CSV table of C-alpha atoms in Angstrom, one decimal:
chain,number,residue,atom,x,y,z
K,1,UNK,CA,-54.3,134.3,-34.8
K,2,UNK,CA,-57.6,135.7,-35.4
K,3,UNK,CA,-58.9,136.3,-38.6
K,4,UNK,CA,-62.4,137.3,-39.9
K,5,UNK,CA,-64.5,138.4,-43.3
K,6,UNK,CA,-66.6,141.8,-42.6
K,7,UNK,CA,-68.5,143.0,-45.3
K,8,UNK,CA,-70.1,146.4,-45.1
K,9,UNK,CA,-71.0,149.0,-47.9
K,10,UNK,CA,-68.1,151.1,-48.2
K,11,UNK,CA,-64.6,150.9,-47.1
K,12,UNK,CA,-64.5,153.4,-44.6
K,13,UNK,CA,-67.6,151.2,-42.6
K,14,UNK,CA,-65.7,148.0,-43.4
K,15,UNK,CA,-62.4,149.7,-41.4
K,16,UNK,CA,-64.5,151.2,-38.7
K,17,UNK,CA,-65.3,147.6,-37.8
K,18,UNK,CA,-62.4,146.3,-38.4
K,19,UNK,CA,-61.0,149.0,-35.8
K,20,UNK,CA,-63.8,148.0,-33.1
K,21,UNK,CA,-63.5,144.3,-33.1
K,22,UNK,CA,-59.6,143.5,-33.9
K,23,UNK,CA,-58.0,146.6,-32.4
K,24,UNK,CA,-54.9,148.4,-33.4
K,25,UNK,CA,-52.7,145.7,-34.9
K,26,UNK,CA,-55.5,144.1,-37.4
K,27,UNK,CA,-54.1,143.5,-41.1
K,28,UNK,CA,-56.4,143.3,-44.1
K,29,UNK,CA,-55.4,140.2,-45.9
K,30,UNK,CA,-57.5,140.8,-48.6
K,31,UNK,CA,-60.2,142.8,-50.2
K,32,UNK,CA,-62.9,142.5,-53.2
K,33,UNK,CA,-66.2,143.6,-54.0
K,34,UNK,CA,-69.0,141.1,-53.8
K,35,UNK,CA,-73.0,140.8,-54.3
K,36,UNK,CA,-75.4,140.0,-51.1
K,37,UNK,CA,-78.9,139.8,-51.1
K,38,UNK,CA,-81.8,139.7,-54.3
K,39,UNK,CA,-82.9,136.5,-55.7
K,40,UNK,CA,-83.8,134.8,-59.0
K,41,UNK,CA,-79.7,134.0,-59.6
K,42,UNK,CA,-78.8,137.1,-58.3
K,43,UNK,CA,-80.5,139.6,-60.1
K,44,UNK,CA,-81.6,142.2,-57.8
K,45,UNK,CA,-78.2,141.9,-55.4
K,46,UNK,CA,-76.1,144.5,-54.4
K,47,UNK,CA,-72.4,145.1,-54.2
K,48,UNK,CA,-70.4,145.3,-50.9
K,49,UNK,CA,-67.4,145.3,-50.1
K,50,UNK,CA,-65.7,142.4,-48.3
K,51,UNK,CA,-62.7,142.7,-46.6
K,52,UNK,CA,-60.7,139.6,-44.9
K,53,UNK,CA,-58.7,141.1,-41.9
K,54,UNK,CA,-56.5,139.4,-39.3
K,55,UNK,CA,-54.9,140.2,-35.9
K,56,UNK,CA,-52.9,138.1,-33.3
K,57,UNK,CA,-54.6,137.2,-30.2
K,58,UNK,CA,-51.3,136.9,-28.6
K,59,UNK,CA,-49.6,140.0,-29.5
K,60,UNK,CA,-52.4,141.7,-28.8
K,61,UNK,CA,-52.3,141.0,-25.3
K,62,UNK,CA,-48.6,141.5,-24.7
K,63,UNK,CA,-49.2,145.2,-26.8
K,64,UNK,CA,-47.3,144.1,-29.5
K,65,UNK,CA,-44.9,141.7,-28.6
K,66,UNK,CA,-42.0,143.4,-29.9
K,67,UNK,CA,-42.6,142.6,-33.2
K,68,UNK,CA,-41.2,145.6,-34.9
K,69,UNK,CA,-43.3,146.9,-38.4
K,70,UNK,CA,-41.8,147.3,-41.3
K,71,UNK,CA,-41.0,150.9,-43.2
K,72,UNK,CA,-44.5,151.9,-43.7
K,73,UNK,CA,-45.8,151.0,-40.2
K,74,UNK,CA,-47.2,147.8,-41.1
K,75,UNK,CA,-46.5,144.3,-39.8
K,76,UNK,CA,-46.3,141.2,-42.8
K,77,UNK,CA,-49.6,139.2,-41.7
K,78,UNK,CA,-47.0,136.1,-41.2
K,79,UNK,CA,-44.9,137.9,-38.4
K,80,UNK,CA,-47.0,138.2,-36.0
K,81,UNK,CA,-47.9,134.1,-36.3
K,82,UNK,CA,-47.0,132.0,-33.4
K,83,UNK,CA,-43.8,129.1,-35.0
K,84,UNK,CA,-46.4,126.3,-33.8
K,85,UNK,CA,-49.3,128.0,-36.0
K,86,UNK,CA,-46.5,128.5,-39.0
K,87,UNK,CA,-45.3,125.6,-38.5
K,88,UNK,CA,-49.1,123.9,-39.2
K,89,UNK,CA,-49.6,126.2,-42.1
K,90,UNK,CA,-46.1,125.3,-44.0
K,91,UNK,CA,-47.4,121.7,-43.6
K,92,UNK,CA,-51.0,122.5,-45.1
K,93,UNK,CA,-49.7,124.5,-48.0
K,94,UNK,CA,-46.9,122.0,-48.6
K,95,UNK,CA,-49.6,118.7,-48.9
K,96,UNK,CA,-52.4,121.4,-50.8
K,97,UNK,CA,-49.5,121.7,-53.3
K,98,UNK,CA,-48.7,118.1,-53.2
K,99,UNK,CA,-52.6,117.2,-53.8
K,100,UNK,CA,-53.0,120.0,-56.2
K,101,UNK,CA,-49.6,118.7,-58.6
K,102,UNK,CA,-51.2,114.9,-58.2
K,103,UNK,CA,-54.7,116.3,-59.5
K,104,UNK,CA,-52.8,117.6,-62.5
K,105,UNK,CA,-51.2,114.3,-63.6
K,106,UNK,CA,-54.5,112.5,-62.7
K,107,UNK,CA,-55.7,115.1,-65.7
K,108,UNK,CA,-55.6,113.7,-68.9
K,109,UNK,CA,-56.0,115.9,-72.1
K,110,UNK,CA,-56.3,119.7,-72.4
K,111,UNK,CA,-55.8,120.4,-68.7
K,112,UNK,CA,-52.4,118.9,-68.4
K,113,UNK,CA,-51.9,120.9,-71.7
K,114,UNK,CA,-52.8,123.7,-69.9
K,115,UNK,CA,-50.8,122.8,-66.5
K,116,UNK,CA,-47.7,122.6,-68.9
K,117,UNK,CA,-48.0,125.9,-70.9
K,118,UNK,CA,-48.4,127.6,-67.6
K,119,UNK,CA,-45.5,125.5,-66.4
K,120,UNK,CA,-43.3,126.6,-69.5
K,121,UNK,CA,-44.6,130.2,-69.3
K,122,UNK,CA,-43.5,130.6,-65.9
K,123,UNK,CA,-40.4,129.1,-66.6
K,124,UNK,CA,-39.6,131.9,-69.2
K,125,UNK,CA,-40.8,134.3,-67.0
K,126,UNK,CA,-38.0,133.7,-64.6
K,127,UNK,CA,-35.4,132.6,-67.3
K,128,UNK,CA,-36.4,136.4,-68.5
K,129,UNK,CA,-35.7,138.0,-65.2
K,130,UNK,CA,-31.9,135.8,-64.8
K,131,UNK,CA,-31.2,137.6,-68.0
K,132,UNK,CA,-32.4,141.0,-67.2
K,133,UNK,CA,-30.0,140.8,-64.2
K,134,UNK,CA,-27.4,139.7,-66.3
K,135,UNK,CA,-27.8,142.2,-68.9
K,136,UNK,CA,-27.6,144.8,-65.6
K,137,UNK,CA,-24.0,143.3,-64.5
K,138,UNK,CA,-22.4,143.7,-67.3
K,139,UNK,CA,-23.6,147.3,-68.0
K,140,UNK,CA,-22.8,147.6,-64.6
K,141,UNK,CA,-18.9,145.8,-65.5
K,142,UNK,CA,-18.6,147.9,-68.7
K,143,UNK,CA,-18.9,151.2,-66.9
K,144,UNK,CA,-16.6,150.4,-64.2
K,145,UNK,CA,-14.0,149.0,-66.6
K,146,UNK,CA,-14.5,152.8,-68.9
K,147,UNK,CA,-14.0,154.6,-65.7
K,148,UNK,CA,-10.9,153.0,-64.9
K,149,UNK,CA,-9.3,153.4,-68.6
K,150,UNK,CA,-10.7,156.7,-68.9
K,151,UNK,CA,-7.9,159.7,-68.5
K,152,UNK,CA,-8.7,163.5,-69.6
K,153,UNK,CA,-7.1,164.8,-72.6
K,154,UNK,CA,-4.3,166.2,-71.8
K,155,UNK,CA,-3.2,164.4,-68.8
K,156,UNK,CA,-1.9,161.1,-69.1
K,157,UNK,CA,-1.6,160.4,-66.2
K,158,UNK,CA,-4.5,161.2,-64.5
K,159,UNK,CA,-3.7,163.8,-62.2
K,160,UNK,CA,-6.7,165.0,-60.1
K,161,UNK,CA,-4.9,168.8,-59.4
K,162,UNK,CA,-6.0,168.6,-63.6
K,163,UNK,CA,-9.6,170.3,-62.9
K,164,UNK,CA,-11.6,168.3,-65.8
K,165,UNK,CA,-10.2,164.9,-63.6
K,166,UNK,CA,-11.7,166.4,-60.6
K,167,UNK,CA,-15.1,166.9,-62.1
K,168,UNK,CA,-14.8,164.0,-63.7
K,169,UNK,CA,-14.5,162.4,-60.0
K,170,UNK,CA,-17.1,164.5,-58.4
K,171,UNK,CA,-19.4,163.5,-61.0
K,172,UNK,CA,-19.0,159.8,-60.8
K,173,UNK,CA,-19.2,160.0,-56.6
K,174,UNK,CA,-22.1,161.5,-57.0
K,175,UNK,CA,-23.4,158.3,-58.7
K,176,UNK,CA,-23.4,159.6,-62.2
K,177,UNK,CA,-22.8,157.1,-64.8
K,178,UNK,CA,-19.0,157.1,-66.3
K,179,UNK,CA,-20.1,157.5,-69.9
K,180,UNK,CA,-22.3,160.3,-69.1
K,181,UNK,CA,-20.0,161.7,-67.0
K,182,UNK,CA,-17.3,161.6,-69.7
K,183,UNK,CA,-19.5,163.0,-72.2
K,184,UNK,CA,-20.1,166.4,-69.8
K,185,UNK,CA,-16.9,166.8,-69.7
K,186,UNK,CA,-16.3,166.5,-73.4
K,187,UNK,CA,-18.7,169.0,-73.8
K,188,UNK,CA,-18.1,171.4,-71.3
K,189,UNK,CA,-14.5,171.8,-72.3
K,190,UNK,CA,-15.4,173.0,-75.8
K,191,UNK,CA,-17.1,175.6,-74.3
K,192,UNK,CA,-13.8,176.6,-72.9
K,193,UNK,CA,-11.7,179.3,-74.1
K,194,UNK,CA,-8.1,177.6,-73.8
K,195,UNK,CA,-7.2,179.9,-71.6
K,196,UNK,CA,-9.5,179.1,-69.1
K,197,UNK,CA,-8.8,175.4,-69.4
K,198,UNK,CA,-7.0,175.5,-66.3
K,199,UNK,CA,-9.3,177.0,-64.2
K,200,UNK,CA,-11.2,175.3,-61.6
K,201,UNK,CA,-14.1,178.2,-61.4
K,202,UNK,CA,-14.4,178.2,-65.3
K,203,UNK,CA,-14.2,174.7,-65.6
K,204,UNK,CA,-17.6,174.5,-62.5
K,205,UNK,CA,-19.4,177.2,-64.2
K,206,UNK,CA,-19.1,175.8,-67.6
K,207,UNK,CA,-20.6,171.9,-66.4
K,208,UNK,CA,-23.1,173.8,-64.6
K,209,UNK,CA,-24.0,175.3,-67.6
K,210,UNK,CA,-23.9,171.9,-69.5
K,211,UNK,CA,-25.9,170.0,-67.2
K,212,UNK,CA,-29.0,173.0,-67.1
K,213,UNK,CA,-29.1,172.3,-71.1
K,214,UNK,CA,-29.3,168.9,-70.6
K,215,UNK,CA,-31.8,168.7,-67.8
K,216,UNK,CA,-35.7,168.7,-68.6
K,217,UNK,CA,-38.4,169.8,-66.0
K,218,UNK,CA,-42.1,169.8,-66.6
K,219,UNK,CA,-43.0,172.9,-64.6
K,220,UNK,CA,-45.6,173.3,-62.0
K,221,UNK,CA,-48.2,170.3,-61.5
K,222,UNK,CA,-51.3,173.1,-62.5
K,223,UNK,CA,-50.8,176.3,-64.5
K,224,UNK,CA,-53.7,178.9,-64.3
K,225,UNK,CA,-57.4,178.1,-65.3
K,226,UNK,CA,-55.8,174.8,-65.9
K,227,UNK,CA,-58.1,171.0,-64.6
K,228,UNK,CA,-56.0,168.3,-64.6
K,229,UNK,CA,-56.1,164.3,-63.3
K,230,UNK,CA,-52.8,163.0,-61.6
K,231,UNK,CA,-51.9,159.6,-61.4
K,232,UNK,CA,-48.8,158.5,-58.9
K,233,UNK,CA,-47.3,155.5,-59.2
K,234,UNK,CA,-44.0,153.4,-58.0
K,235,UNK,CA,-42.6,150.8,-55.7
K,236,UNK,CA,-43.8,150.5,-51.9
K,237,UNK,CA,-41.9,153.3,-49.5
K,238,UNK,CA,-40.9,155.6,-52.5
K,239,UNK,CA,-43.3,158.2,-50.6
K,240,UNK,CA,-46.3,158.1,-52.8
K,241,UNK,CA,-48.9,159.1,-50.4
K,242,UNK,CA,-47.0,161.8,-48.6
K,243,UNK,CA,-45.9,163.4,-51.8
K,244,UNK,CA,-49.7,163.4,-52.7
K,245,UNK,CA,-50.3,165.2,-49.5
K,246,UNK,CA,-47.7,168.0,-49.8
K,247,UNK,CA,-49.0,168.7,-53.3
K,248,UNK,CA,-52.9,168.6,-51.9
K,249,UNK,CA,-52.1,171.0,-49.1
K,250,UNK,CA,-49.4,173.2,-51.8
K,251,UNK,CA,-52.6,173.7,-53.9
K,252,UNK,CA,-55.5,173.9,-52.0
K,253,UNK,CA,-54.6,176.2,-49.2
K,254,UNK,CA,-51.2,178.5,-50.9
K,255,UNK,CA,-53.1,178.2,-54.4
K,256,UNK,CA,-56.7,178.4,-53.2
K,257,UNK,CA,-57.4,176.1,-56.0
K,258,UNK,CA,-60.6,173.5,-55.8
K,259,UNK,CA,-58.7,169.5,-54.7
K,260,UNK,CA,-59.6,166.1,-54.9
K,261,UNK,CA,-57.9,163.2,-53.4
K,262,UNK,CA,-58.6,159.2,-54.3
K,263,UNK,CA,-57.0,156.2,-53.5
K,264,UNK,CA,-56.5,152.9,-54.8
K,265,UNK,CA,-54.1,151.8,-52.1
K,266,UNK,CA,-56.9,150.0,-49.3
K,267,UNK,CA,-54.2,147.1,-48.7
K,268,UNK,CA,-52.9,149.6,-46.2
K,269,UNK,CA,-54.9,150.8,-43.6
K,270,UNK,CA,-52.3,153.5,-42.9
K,271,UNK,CA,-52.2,155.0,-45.8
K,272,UNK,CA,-55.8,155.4,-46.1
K,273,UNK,CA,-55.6,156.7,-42.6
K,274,UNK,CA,-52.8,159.4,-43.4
K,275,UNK,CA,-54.9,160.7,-46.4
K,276,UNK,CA,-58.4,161.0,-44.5
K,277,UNK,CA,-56.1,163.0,-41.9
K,278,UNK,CA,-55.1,165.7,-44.3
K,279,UNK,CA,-58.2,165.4,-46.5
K,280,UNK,CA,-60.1,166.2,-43.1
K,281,UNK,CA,-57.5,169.0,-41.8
K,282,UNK,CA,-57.2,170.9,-46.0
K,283,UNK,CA,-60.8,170.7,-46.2
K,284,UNK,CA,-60.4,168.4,-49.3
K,285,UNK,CA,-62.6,165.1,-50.3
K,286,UNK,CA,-61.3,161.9,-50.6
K,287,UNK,CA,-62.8,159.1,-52.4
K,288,UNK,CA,-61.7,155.0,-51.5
K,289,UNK,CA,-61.7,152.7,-54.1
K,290,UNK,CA,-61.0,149.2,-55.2
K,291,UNK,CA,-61.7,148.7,-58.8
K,292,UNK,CA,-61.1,150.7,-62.1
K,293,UNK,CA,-64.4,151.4,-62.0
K,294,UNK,CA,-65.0,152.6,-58.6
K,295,UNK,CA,-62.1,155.0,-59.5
K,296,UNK,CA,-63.8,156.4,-62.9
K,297,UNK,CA,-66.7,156.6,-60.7
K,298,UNK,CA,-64.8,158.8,-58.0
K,299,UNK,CA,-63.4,160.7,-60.8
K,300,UNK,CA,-66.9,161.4,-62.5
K,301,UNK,CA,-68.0,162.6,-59.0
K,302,UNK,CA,-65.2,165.0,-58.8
K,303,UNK,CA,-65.2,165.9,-61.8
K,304,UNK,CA,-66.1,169.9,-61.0
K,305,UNK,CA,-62.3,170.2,-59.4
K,306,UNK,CA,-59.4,171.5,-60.5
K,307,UNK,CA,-57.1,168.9,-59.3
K,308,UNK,CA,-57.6,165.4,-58.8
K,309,UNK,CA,-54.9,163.4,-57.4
K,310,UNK,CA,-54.7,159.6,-57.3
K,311,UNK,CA,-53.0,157.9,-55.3
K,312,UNK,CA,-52.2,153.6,-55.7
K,313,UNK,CA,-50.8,151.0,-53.9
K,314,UNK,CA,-47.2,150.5,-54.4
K,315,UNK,CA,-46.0,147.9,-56.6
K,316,UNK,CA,-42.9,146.4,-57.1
K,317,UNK,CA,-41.1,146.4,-60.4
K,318,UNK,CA,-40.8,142.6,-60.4
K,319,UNK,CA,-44.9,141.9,-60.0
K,320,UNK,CA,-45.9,141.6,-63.5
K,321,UNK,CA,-49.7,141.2,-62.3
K,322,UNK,CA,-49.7,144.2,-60.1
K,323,UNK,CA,-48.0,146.5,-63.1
K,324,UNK,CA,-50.6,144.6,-65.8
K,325,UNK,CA,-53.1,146.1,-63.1
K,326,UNK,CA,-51.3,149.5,-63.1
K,327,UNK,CA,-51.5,149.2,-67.1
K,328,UNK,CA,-55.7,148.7,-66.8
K,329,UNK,CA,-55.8,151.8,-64.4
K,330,UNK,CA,-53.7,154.5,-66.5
K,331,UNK,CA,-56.3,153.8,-69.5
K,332,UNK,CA,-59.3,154.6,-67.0
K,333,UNK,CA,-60.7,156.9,-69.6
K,334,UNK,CA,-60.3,160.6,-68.8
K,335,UNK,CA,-57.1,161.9,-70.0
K,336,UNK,CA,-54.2,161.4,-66.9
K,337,UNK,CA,-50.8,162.8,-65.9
K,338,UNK,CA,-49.0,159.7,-64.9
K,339,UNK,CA,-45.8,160.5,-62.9
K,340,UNK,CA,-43.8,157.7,-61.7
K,341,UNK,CA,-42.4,158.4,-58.1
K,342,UNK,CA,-38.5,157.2,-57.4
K,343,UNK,CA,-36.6,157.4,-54.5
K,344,UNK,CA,-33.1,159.4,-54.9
K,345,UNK,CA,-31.2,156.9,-52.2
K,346,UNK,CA,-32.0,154.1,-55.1
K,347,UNK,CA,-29.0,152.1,-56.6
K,348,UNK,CA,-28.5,152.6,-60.1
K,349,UNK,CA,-29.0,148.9,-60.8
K,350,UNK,CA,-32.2,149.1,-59.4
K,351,UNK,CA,-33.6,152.0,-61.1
K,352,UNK,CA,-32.4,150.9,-64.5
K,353,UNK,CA,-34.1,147.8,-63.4
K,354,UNK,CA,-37.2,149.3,-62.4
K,355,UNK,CA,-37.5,151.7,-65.4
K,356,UNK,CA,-37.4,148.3,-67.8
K,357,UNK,CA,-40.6,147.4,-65.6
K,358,UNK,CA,-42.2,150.6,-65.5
K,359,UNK,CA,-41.5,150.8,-69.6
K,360,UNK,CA,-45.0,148.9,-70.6
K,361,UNK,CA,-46.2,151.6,-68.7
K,362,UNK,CA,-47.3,155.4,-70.0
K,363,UNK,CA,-45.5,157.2,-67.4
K,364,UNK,CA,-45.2,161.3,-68.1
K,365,UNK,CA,-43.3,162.3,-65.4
K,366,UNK,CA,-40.7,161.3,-63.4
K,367,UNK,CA,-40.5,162.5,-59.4
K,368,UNK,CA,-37.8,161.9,-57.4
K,369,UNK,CA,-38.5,161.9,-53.5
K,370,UNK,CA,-36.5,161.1,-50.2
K,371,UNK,CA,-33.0,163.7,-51.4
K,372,UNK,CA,-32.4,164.5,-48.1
K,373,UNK,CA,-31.8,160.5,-47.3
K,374,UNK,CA,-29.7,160.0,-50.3
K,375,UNK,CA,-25.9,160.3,-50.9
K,376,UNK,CA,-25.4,161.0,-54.9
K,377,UNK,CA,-27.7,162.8,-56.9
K,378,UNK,CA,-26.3,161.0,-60.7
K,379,UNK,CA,-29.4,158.6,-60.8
K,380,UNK,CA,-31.6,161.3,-61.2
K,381,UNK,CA,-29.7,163.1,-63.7
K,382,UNK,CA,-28.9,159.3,-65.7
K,383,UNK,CA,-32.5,158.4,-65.4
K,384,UNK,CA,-33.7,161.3,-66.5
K,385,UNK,CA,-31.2,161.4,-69.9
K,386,UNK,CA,-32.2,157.6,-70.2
K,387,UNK,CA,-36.0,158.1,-70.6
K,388,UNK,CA,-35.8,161.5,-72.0
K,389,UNK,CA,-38.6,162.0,-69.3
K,390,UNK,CA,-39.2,165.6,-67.3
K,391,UNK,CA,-38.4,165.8,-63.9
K,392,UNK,CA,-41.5,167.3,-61.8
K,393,UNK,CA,-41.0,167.8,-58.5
K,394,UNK,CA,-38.1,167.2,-56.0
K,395,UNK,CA,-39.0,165.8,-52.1
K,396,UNK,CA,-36.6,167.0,-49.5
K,397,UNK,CA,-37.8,165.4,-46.7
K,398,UNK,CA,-41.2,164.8,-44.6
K,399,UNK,CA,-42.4,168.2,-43.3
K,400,UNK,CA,-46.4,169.1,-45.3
K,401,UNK,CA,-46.2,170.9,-47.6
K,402,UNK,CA,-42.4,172.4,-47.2
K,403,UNK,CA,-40.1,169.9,-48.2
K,404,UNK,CA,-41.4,169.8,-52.1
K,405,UNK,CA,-40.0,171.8,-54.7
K,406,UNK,CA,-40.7,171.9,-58.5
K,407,UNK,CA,-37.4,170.3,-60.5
K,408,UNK,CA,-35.5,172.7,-61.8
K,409,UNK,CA,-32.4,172.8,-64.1
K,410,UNK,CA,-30.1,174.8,-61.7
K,411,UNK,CA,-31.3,173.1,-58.9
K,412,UNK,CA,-30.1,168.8,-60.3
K,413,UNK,CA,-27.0,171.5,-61.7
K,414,UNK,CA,-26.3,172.3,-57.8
K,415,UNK,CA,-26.8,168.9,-56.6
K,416,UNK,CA,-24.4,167.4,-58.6
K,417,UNK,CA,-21.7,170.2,-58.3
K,418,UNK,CA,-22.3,169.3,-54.5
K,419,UNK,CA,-24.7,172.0,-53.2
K,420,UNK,CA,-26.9,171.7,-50.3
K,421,UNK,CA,-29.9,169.9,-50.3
K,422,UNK,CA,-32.9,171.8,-48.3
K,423,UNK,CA,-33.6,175.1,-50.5
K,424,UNK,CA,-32.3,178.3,-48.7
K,425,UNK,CA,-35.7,179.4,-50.3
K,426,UNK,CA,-38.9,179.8,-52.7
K,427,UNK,CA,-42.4,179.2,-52.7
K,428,UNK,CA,-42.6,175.7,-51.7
K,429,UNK,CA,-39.7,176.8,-48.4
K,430,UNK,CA,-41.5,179.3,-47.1
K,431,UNK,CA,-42.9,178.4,-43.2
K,432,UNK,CA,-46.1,176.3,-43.5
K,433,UNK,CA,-49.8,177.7,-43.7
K,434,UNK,CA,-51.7,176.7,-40.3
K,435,UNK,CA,-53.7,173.9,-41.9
K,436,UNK,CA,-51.3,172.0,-43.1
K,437,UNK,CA,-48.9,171.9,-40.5
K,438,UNK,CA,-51.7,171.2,-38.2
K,439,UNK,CA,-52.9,168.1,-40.6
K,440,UNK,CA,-49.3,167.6,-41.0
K,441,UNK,CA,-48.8,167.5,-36.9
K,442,UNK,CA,-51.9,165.2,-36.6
K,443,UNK,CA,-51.0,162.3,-39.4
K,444,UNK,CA,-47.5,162.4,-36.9
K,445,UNK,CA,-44.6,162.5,-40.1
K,446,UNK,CA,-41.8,161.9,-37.4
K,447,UNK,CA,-43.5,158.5,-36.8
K,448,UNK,CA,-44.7,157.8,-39.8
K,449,UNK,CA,-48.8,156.9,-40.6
K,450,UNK,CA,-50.7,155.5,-37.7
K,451,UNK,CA,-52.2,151.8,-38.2
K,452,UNK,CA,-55.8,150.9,-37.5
């Protein structure tokens, strides 16, 4: 394995060389801004950035080695590490540890108080987590065991010929919690004449009509003479950065309104490349940052456009450091529009887990992405009830800028009631302007973002 430290003064220099000397399979390992240069302690230096990249010699010469990447195009900078070379680095960290824990009881006083309050902190950090899961299970138990017992008034029995059972099963196929299910049912049949209470078309209409008056949608990203700052954030693959893209190209060439991009997410190289494609192609800038204050910086620039759109490197819901780091970023300054971006094929668990993460957060929107890969549409619909957060925009799939549609009430209504998933039409279905599908074409969406 080869790895190397390039410094340069922007990003986009530091990834040009990175290109040049390591080729197509480099991985950044790690980047942070530094001072070179000046004298008298440092007082006239100047930043740079610094960037630690990596590739391996010998996949490099066997194109790849077979090593496949993982869902966003990039390979874990361990996989491509020969066993012999893993096996020498397991033994390093293991007697670094070793060293390091015998350093600590070679401590006396306030440093092994220290060691042991971080010892006990991160002890309650995990004994947090077990009881989060826990906490998950038996919500998880308690709805499975109300779905069994649960029967519609009015037949005992449970026959699904009854049309409120056959809702009732449609619903919970569709992923939707059993409470919440039961509770649409409950209130769709008082708005039943008891006539009609036997009806299958009376009894669709009426929960259609329940779950539009339930179901809150923020309305277009930008109204007219409107400026507004966008932050996305969410878990890695969740289709940040080609969401960000579908709205850029949506507004700047349909809307002819003025669009900024910048991103925060430089740990991958693809993902900058993907956004420089379409910022290129839409005739959009796009500004690379590292720190909070290279992003205020980028914003201040851009600060004559209508839109500016932010994009951020995904973190998961468990990484308490990388959502502290989230926290830091939403407070920038200028006033943002946070929207949280969740993937539709998502268990349940996981997004009630991931919402308890994303709480210490001040999220605005939620935006659900990935429909056309997902089987049930109830998270949506119990995520949505759960935070009493509106629902933005809906992602059918990869095409730029097609397959993005603002949320709408009757649209979640016709998921759930089992209606199909691409639009038959609308604004945001219409065929593609030139520009973006050429940018579209050129960042190549059927095989996902080029690497470096």
């Amino acid at each position: 394995m080869k790895i190397k430290t390039y410094q340069a003064l922007t990003m986009r220099e530091a990834l040009k060389s990175i290109k040049e000397e390591l080729g197509p399979d480099a991985v950044i390992l790690s980047t942070k801004e530094v001072r070179r240069g000046g004298h008298l302690f440092g007082l006239f230096s100047r930043p740079v950035i610094e960037v630690t990249a990596a590739t391996d010699d010998a996949a490099r010469a066997t194109s790849g080695g077979g090593q496949a990447p993982d869902r966003n195009g990039v390979r874990s900078p361990t996989e491509s590490v020969p066993a012999v070379q893993k096996s020498a680095f397991l033994n390093a960290l293991h007697a670094s540890i070793q060293s390091a824990g015998e350093a600590v009881d070679a401590t006396p006083g306030q440093a092994r108080q220290n060691h042991c309050a971080s010892a006990a902190a991160g002890v309650e950090r995990e004994l947090r987590k077990q009881l989060e899961q826990i906490k998950a299970e038996l919500r998880s138990l308690h709805a499975m065991v109300r779905s069994m017992e649960w029967k519609p008034v009015g037949d005992p029995k449970g026959d699904s010929s009854v049309p409120e059972e056959r809702l009732y099963q449609d619903l919970v196929a569709q992923g939707v919690q059993p409470l919440t299910a039961e509770s649409l049912l409950t209130e769709t049949k008082s708005r039943l004449l008891p006539a009609d209470r036997h009806l299958p078309v009376a009894w669709r209409q009426a929960l259609h009509r329940t779950v539009t008056e339930h179901t809150k949608v923020s309305g277009p990203l930008l109204g007219p003479g409107e400026q507004k700052i966008v932050l996305f954030i969410g878990a890695t693959g969740v289709g940040k950065t080609t969401t960000i893209a579908k709205l850029a190209a949506h507004y700047r060439v349909k809307e002819k309104r003025s669009v900024a991009l910048i991103t925060l997410d430089t740990y991958r190289m693809a993902a900058v490349e993907q956004l420089q494609t379409y910022a290129k192609v839409l005739g959009v800038t796009l500004d690379l940052a590292l720190t909070r204050r290279e992003a205020l910086e980028g914003i201040r620039r851009r600060r004559s456009s209508e839109l500016i759109l932010i994009d951020t490197a995904g973190r998961s819901p468990m990484d308490a450091e990388g959502l502290n780091e989230l926290k830091d970023l939403v407070t920038i300054g200028p006033p943002l529009e946070t929207h949280l971006v969740l993937s539709a094929t998502t268990s349940e668990r996981d997004l009630l887990q991931a919402l308890t993460r994303y709480a210490r957060l001040p999220i605005d929107r939620l935006l659900f992405t990935k429909l056309d890969e997902a089987s049930g549409f109830g998270g949506i619909l119990d995520t949505m009830l759960l935070t009493g957060l509106a629902l933005s925009y809906f992602s059918t799939g990869q095409r730029v800028p097609d397959d993005l549609e603002l949320a709408s009430p009757e649209r979640l209504a016709n998921l759930l009631l089992g209606g199909p998933v691409k639009p038959s039409g609308g604004p945001q279905a219409s065929p593609p302007n030139e520009s973006a599908r050429r940018a579209h074409e050129t960042a190549g969406p059927g095989r996902g973002p080029r690497r470096v």
